[in-house]
């Protein structure tokens, strides 16, 4: 139950940031760079699968409201430079999403 709630909260946080950026980009007619940080991957111990699926779900939700989202936003997922495994995990979960 708690993991389900956490995923929904993560998705809402990512979606809110993406939607705000897409609205700005649409209004200004400029592409916007967005950097998504893995929320709760440290002290809160959110599983990487939850973090990455929340990022992917938020992008899917955004695409429903903004079909031109790929033209509006240039989205990156951040990984800590000191941990190559973190970058590999993000790549593995997000590739193809």
XYZ file of C-alpha atoms in Angstrom:
97
model
C 0.000 0.000 0.000
C 2.712 2.497 0.980
C 4.702 1.882 -2.190
C 1.587 2.479 -4.308
C 0.950 5.793 -2.559
C 4.622 6.770 -2.900
C 4.533 6.050 -6.657
C 1.486 8.232 -7.105
C 3.088 11.066 -5.160
C 6.295 10.760 -7.206
C 4.326 10.736 -10.450
C 2.399 13.838 -9.359
C 5.619 15.657 -8.478
C 7.240 14.858 -11.826
C 4.039 15.639 -13.722
C 3.659 19.008 -12.000
C 7.184 20.047 -12.963
C 6.796 18.797 -16.536
C 3.404 20.438 -17.002
C 4.678 23.762 -15.702
C 7.658 23.615 -18.073
C 5.452 22.604 -21.028
C 3.023 25.457 -20.367
C 5.918 27.914 -20.232
C 7.485 26.515 -23.414
C 4.161 26.559 -25.243
C 3.461 30.143 -24.217
C 6.954 31.383 -25.130
C 7.193 29.173 -28.233
C 10.613 27.979 -27.057
C 11.947 24.549 -26.160
C 12.642 24.142 -22.440
C 15.284 21.911 -20.829
C 13.987 19.940 -17.856
C 16.164 17.980 -15.438
C 14.374 15.336 -13.363
C 16.120 14.382 -10.148
C 15.537 10.900 -8.700
C 13.233 11.882 -5.835
C 13.555 9.869 -2.662
C 16.308 7.595 -3.950
C 18.491 8.258 -0.939
C 17.197 8.711 2.574
C 13.576 7.825 1.712
C 14.675 4.560 0.095
C 12.255 4.719 -2.819
C 13.027 1.799 -5.149
C 14.633 2.791 -8.448
C 11.854 1.022 -10.309
C 9.316 3.291 -8.581
C 11.303 6.422 -9.337
C 11.814 5.560 -12.998
C 8.280 4.337 -13.605
C 7.004 7.562 -12.023
C 9.142 9.610 -14.413
C 7.875 7.578 -17.379
C 4.239 7.762 -16.245
C 4.476 11.526 -15.790
C 5.842 11.866 -19.331
C 2.975 9.723 -20.657
C 0.425 11.848 -18.787
C 2.027 15.007 -20.149
C 1.867 13.671 -23.709
C -1.900 13.277 -23.325
C -2.282 16.982 -22.516
C 0.554 18.191 -24.738
C 0.861 15.919 -27.794
C 3.764 18.120 -28.907
C 5.657 17.595 -25.614
C 8.781 16.223 -27.378
C 9.076 19.493 -29.281
C 8.412 21.596 -26.187
C 10.688 19.860 -23.701
C 14.194 18.438 -23.722
C 14.035 16.124 -20.686
C 16.991 14.643 -18.806
C 17.127 12.348 -15.776
C 19.918 13.302 -13.383
C 22.319 10.788 -11.902
C 24.990 11.373 -9.297
C 28.366 11.634 -10.980
C 30.053 9.648 -8.204
C 27.912 6.551 -8.741
C 28.042 4.938 -12.199
C 25.512 2.291 -11.079
C 22.913 5.031 -10.571
C 23.340 6.221 -14.146
C 23.163 2.658 -15.466
C 19.996 2.001 -13.457
C 18.300 5.093 -14.838
C 19.295 4.143 -18.390
C 18.072 0.580 -17.956
C 14.668 1.551 -16.563
C 14.032 4.562 -18.814
C 15.229 3.257 -22.163
C 12.247 2.785 -24.376
C 9.860 4.537 -21.970
